[in-house]
Coordinates of C-alpha atoms in Angstrom, one line a residue:
X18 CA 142.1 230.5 268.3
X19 CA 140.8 229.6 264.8
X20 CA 138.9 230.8 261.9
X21 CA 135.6 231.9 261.7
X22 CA 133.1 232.6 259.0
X23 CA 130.8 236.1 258.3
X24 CA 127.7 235.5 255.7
X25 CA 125.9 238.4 254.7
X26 CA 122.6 237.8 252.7
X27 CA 121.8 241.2 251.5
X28 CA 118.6 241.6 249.4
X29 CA 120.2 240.8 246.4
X30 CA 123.3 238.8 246.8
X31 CA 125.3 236.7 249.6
X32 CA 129.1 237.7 250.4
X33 CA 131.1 235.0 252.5
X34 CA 134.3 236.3 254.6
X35 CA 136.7 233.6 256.1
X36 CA 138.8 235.4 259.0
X37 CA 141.5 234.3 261.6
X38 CA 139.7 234.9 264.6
X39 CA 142.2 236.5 266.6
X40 CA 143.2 239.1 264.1
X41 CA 139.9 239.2 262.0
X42 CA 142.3 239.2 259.1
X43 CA 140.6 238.1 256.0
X44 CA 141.9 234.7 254.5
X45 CA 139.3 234.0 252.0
X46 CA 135.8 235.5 250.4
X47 CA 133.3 234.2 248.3
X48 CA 130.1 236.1 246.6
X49 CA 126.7 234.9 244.7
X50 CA 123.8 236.5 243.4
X51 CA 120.5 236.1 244.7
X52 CA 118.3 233.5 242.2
X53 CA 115.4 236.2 242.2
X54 CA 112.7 236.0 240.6
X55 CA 111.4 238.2 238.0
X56 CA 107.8 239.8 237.6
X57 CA 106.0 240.0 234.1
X58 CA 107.6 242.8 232.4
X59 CA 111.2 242.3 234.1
X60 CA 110.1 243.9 237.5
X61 CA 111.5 242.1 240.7
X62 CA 109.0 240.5 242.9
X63 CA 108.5 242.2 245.8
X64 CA 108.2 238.8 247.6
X65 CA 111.0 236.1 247.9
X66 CA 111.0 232.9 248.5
X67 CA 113.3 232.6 251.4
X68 CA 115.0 229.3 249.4
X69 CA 117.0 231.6 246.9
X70 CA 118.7 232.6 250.4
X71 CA 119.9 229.1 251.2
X72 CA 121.0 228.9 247.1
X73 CA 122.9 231.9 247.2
X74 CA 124.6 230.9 250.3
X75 CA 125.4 227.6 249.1
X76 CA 127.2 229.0 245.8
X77 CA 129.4 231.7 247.9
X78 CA 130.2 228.5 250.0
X79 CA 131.5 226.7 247.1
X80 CA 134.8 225.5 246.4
X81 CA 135.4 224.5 249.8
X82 CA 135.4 228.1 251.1
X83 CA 134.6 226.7 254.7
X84 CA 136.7 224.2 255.0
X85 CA 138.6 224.4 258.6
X86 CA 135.8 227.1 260.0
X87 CA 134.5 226.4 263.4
X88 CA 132.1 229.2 263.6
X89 CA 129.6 231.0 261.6
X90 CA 128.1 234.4 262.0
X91 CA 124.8 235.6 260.1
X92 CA 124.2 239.1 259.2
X93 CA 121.0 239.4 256.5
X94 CA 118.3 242.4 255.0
X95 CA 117.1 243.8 257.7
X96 CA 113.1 243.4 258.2
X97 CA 112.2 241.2 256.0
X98 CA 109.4 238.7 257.2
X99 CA 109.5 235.0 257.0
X100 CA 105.7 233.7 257.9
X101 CA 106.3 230.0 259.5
X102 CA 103.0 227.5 260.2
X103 CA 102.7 225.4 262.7
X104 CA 104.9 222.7 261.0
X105 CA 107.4 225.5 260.4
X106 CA 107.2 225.8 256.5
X107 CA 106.4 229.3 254.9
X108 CA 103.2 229.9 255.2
X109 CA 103.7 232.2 252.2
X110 CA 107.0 233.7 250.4
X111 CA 108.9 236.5 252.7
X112 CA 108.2 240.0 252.5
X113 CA 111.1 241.8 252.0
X114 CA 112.9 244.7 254.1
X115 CA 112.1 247.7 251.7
X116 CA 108.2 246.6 250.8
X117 CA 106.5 249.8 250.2
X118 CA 103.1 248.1 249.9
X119 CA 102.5 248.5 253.8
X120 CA 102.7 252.3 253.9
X121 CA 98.8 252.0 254.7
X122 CA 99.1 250.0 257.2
X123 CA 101.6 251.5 259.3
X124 CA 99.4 254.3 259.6
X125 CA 96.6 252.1 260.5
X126 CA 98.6 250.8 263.7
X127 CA 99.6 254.3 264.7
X128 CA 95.9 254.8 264.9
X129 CA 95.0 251.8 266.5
X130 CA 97.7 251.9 268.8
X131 CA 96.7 255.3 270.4
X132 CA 99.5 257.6 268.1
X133 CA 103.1 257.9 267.3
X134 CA 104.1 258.8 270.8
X135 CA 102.3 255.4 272.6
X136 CA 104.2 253.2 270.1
X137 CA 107.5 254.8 270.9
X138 CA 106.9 254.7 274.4
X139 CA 106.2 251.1 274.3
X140 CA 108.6 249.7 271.7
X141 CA 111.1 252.7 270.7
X142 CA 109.6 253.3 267.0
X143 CA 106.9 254.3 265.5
X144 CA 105.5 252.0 262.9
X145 CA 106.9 252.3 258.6
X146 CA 106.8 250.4 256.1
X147 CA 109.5 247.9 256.6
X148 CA 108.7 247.2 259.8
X149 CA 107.9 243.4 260.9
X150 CA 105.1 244.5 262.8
X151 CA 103.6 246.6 259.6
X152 CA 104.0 243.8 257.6
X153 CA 101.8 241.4 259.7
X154 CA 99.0 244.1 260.0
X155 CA 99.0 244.3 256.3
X156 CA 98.6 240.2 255.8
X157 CA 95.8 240.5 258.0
X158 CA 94.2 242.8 256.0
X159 CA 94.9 241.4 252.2
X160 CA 95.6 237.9 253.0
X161 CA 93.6 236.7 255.7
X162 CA 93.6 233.2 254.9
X163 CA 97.1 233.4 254.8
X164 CA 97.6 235.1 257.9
X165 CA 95.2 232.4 260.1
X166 CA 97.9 229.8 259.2
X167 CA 101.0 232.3 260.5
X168 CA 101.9 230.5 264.1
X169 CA 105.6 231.7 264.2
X170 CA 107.3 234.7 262.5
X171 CA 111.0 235.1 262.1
X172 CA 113.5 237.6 259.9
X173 CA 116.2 236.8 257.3
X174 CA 119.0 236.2 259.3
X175 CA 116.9 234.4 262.0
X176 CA 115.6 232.0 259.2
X177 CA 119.3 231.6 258.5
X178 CA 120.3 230.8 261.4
X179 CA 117.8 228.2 262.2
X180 CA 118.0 226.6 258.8
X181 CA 121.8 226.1 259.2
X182 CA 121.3 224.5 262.8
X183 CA 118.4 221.6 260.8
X184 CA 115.7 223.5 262.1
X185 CA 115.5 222.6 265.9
X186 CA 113.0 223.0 268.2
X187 CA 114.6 226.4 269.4
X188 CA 114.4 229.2 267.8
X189 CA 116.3 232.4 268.1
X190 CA 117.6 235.9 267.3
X191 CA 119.6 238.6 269.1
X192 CA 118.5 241.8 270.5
X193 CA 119.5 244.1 266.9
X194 CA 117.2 241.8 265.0
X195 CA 114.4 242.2 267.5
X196 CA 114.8 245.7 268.1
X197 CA 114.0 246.5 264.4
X198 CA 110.5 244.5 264.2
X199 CA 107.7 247.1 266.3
X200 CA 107.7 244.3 268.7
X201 CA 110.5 244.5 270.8
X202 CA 111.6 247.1 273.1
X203 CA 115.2 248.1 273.2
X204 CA 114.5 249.7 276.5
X205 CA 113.2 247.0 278.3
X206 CA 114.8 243.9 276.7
X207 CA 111.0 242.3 276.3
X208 CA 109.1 241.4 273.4
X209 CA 105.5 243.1 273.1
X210 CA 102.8 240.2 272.6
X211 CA 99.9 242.4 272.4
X212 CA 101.5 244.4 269.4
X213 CA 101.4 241.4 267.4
X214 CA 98.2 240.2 268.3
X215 CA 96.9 243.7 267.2
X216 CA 98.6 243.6 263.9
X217 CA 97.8 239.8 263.0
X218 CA 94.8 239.3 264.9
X219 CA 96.2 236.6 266.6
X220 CA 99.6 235.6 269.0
X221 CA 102.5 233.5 267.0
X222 CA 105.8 232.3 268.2
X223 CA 108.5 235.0 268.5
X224 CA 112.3 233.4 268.4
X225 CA 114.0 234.0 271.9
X226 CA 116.4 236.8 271.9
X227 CA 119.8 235.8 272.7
X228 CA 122.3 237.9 274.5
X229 CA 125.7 239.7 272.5
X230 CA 128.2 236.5 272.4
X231 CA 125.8 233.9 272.3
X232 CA 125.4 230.7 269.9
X233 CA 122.2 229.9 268.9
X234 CA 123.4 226.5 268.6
X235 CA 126.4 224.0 267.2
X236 CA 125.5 221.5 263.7
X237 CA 125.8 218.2 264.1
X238 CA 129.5 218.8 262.3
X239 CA 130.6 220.7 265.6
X240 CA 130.1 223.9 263.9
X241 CA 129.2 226.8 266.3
X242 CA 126.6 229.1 265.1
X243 CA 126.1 232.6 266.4
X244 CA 123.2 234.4 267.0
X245 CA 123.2 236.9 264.0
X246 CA 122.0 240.1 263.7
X247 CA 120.9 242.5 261.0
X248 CA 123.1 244.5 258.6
X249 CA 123.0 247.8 260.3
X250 CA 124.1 246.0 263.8
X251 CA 126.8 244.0 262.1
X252 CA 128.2 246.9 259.4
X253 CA 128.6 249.1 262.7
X254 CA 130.4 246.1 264.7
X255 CA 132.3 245.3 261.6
X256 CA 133.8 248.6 261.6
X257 CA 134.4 248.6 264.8
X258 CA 132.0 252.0 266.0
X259 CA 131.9 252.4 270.2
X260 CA 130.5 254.7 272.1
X261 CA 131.4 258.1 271.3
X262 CA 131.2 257.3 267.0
X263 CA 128.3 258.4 265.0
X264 CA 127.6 256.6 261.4
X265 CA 126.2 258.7 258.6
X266 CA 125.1 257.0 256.1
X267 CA 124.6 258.5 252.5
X268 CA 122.3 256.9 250.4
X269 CA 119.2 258.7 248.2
X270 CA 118.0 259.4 252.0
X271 CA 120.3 259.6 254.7
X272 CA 120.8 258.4 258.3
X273 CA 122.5 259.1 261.6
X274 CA 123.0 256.6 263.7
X275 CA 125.6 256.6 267.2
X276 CA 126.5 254.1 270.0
X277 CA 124.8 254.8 273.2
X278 CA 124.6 253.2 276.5
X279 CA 121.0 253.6 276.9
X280 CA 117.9 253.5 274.5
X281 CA 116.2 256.2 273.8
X282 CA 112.2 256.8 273.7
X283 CA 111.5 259.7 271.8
X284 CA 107.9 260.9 271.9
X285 CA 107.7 262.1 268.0
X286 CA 109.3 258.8 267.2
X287 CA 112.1 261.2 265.3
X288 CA 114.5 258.9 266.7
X289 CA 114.1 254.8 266.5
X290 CA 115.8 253.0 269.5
X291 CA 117.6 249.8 268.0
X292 CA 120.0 248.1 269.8
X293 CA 123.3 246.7 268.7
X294 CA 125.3 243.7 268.2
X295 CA 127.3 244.1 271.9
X296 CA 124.8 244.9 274.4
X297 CA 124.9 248.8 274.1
X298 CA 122.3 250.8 271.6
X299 CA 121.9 252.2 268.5
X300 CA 119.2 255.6 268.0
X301 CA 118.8 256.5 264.5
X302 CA 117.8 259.7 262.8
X303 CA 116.5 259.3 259.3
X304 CA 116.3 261.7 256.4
X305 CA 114.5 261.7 253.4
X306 CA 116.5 263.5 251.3
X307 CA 120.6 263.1 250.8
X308 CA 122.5 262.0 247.8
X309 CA 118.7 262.4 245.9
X310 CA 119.5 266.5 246.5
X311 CA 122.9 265.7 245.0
X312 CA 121.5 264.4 241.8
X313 CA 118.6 266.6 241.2
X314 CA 121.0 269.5 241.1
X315 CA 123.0 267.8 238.5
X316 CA 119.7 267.3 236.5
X317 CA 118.9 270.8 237.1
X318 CA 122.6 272.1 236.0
X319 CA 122.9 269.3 232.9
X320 CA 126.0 268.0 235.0
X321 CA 126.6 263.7 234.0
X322 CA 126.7 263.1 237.9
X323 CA 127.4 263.7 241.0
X324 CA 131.0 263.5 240.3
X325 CA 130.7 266.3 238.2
X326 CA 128.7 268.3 240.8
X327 CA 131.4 267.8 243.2
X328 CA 134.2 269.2 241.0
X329 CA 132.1 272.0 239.9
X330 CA 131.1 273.1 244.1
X331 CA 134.8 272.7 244.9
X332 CA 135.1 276.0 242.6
X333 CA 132.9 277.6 244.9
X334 CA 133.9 278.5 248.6
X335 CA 132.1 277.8 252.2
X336 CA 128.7 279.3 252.4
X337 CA 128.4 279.0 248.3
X338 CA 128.4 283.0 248.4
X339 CA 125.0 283.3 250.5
X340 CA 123.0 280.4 248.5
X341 CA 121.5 277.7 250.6
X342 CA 119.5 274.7 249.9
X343 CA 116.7 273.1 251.8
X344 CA 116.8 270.0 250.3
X345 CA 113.1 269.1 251.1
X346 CA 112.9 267.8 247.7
X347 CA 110.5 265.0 248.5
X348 CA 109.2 266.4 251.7
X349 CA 111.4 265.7 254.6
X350 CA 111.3 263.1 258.1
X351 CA 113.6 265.5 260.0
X352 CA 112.6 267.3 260.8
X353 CA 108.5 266.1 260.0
X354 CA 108.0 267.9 256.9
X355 CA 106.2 265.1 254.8
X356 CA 104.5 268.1 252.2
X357 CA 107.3 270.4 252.0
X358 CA 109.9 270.6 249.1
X359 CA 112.7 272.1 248.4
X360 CA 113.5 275.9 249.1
X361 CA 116.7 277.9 247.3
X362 CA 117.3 281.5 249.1
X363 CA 119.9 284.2 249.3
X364 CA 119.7 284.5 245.4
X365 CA 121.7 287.4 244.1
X366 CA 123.7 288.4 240.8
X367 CA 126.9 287.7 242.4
X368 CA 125.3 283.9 243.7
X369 CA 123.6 283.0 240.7
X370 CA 126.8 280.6 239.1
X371 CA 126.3 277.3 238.9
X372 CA 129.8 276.5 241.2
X373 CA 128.0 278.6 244.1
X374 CA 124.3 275.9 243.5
X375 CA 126.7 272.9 243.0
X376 CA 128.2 274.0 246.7
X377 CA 125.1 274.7 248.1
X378 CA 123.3 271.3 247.5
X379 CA 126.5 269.7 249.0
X380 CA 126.1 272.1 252.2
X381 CA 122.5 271.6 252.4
X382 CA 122.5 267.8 252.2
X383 CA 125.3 267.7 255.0
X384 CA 123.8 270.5 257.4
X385 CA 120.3 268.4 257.1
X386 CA 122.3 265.5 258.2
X387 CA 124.0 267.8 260.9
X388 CA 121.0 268.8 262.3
X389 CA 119.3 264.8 262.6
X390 CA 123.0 264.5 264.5
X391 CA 121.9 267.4 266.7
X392 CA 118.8 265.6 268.0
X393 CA 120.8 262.2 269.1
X394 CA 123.0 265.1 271.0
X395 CA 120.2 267.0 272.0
X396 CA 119.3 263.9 273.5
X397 CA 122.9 263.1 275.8
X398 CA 124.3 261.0 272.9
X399 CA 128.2 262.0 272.2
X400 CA 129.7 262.2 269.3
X401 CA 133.7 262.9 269.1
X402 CA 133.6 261.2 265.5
X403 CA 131.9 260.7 262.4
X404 CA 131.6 257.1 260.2
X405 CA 131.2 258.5 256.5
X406 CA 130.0 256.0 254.6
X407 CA 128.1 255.5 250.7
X408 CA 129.9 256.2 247.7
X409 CA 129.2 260.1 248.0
X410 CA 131.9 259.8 251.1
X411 CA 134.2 259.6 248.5
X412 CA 133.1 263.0 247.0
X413 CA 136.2 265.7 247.4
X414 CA 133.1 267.9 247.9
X415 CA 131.3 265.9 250.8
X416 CA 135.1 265.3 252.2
X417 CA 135.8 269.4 252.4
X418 CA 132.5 270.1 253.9
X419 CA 131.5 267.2 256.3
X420 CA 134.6 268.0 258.8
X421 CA 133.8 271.7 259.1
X422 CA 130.1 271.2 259.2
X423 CA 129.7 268.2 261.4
X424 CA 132.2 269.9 264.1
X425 CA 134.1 266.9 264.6
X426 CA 136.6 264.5 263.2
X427 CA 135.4 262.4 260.0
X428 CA 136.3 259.2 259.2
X429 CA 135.7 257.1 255.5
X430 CA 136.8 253.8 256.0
X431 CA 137.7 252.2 252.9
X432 CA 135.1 250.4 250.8
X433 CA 134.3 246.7 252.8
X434 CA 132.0 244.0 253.2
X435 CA 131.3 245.2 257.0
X436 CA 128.3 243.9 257.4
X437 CA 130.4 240.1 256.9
X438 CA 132.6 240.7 258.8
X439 CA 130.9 241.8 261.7
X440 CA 129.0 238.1 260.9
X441 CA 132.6 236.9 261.3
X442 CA 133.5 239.3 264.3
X443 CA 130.2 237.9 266.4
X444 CA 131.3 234.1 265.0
X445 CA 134.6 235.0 266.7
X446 CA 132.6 235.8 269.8
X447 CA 130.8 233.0 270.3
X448 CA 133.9 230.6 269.8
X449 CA 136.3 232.1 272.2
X450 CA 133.5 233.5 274.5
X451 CA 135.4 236.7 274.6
X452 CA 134.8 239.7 272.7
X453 CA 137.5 239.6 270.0
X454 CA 139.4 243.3 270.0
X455 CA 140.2 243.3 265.9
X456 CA 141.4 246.4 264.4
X457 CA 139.7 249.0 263.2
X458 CA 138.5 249.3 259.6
X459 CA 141.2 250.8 257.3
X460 CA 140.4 254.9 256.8
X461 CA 140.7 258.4 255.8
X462 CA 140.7 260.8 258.9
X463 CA 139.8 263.9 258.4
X464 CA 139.5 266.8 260.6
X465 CA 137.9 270.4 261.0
X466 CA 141.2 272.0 262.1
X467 CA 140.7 276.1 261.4
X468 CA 137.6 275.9 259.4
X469 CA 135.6 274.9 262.4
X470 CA 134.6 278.5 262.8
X471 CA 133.4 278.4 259.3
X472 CA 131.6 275.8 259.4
X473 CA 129.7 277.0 262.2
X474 CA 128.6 279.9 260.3
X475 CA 127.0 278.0 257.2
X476 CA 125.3 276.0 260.0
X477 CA 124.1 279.0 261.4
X478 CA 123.2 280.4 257.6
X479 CA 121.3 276.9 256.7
X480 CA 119.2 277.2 260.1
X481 CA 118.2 280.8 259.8
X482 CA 117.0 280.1 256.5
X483 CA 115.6 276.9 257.7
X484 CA 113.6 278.5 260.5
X485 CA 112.1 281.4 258.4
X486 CA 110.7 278.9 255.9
X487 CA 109.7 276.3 258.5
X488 CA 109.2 278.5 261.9
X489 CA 109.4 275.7 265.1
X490 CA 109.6 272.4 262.8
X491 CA 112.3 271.4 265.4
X492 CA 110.2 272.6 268.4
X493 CA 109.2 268.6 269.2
X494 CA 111.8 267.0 267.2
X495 CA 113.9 264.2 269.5
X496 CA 111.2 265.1 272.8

């Protein structure tokens, strides 16, 4: 059929996967840094100018690495605003996905909206931070001027996109992106005009969301572009995740995430209805604290790491002799604990060794994962297997406890750029019109086998604990 092309622009570097598009077998990669730049001090900015994308693509594409492609997928940071005027220059540089400056006014628009629950009935999600949405609402507010001149707003790999078409008249994204900006509805496939003239004041131009398979255009060079998507869409198609597959991803927070044929609208806006790269959806369960509960038990037992942490629980055995962790460390979103912190019970002589903590903060990061996989299942959302992914996957620790705990089969796919070559999977797509069946991502399977039973019963340790500190946190959770 041909070969195809995934670009990735993360938030601080772009990867570049060349594939055959029948196979999806890589033939050639390229990388470059993002040319960021640097606040006084040696701080990153917290804004970008969206320019150091086009560089960074431009060296990964060096060398020829595109010679023979005939289509081009973009996966980018998810979030991050671009503000166009009416000429279609930026207005100002982009705010980026993880801008923590709009905490305020997230809450604002929960307010002004009505509450959490009208914003998840109307769009899936409840307003944070990195939301789109949020972002606008905050211009308003600090940078008026600025924010009269916004007529058009578009995300990274929108921008991308529309940069590597010369800009037409059309512009575009796909239903991943838009599901992601507050604005959207994964439910009903329709923008939401009235959000954005509530967060900017004002109505702009929203790109036109393109269905799964679709190019957003061809260059003048014949070169078919797709419609992109954000990382979290294209990691889970480049992996190769269908219905029935959960992802949990382990980071300083956590998520659970699972294919689903329908979107969700959850009235405590526990879960956020995002949709996926192929036309089915994607609810996700976040957590505050993960592989952050890992470390501060090192700190607290003078281990290096969490390396060491997970050779020192495997000494210990299921259940970590009666210990358990809440890991509430810095409060918690699932469930909504946002003052809470951390609770360690069932302390007695026998459980006070530092194997049986170690164990514990493994258990307790995993079974507070478990249970934000219980409210996608609570829901109607199946999940026959798990997507382990992060470099605490790789834990022996994390591997002997997930299967048991999760009640299911675990999978750690080997370290990849997914999130290109789902790029390059969609590019495939849109060249052959035909959604291209490439293998699944190289992995270690794991399984419960006979410690299911066991597992059950640290579950069932974890939540009694959990429910005597916390009485009913769950009670609303996932409604």
């Amino acid at each position: 059929m041909g070969i195809v092309a995934g670009l990735d622009s993360s938030p601080d570097f772009t990867r570049i996967v060349v594939c055959d598009a029948d196979s999806g077998a890589v033939i050639k990669q390229g990388y470059a840094p993002h040319p960021l730049e640097t606040a006084e001090g040696g701080g990153r900015l917290a804004d970008v100018d969206p320019q150091a994308w086009l560089l960074s693509l431009g060296e990964a594409a060096g060398g020829g690495l595109l010679e023979g492609v005939q289509a081009i997928g973009v996966s980018a940071q998810q979030n991050a605003l671009v503000p166009l005027d009416s000429q279609g220059n930026t207005v100002r540089a982009a705010m980026p996905g993880g801008d923590r400056r709009t905490q305020a006014s997230a809450a604002d628009l929960v307010d002004r909206f009505g509450g959490r629950e009208a914003w998840a009935q109307a769009v899936g999600c409840v307003p944070q931070a990195a939301h789109p949405v949020t972002k606008l609402r905050w211009l308003a507010k600090h940078e008026p001027e600025a924010a009269q001149r916004i007529a058009g707003v578009m995300q990274a790999h929108d921008w991308l996109v529309w940069q590597l078409l010369g800009r037409p008249s059309r512009r575009t994204t796909d239903r991943g992106g838009a599901s992601g900006t507050g604005y959207w509805s994964a439910a009903s496939g329709a923008y939401r005009p009235d959000l954005v003239g509530l967060a900017l004041g004002h109505q702009a131009l929203l790109p036109e969301v393109l269905g799964p398979g679709d190019a957003a255009g061809t260059t003048p060079e014949g070169l078919i572009i797709s419609a992109g998507t954000g990382e979290t869409m294209a990691a889970a198609f480049g992996l190769g995740v269908q219905e029935g597959d959960a992802v949990v991803s382990l980071g300083a927070s956590g998520s659970v995430m699972a294919v689903h044929h329908e979107a969700l609208v959850d009235a405590s806006g526990t879960i956020t209805s995002l949709a996926d790269a192929t036309g089915m959806h994607l609810p996700v369960v976040h957590t505050l604290n993960a592989v952050r509960a890992l470390r501060g038990t090192a700190d607290m037992l003078g281990l290096s790491g969490i390396e060491e942490l997970s050779d020192l629980a495997m000494k210990s055995t299921p259940g970590s002799h009666g210990l358990v962790l809440l890991p509430y460390l810095e409060g918690e979103k699932t469930p909504n604990l946002p003052h809470a912190a951390g609770t360690l019970s069932g302390l007695r002589r026998e459980s006070m060794k530092p194997e049986h903590l170690a164990r514990a903060a493994f258990e307790g990061m995993l079974c507070g994962l478990a249970d934000a996989m219980d409210v996608l299942r609570g829901r109607g959302v199946a999940v026959r297997r798990v997507f382990l992914l992060g470099a605490a996957a790789e834990l022996p620790a994390v591997q002997a406890a997930a299967p048991m705990l999760f009640g299911t089969q675990v999978v750690v796919p080997q370290p990849a750029d997914y999130a290109a070559l789902g790029a390059a999977r969609q590019a495939a797509w849109a060249l052959s019109g035909q959604l291209p069946q490439w293998q699944g991502a190289a992995a270690q399977v794991l399984e419960p086998g006979e410690e299911f039973a066991v597992g059950q019963a640290v579950r069932q340790q974890f939540t009694a604990v959990r429910e005597q500190t916390h009485p009913g946190a769950f009670d609303s959770v996932g409604a």
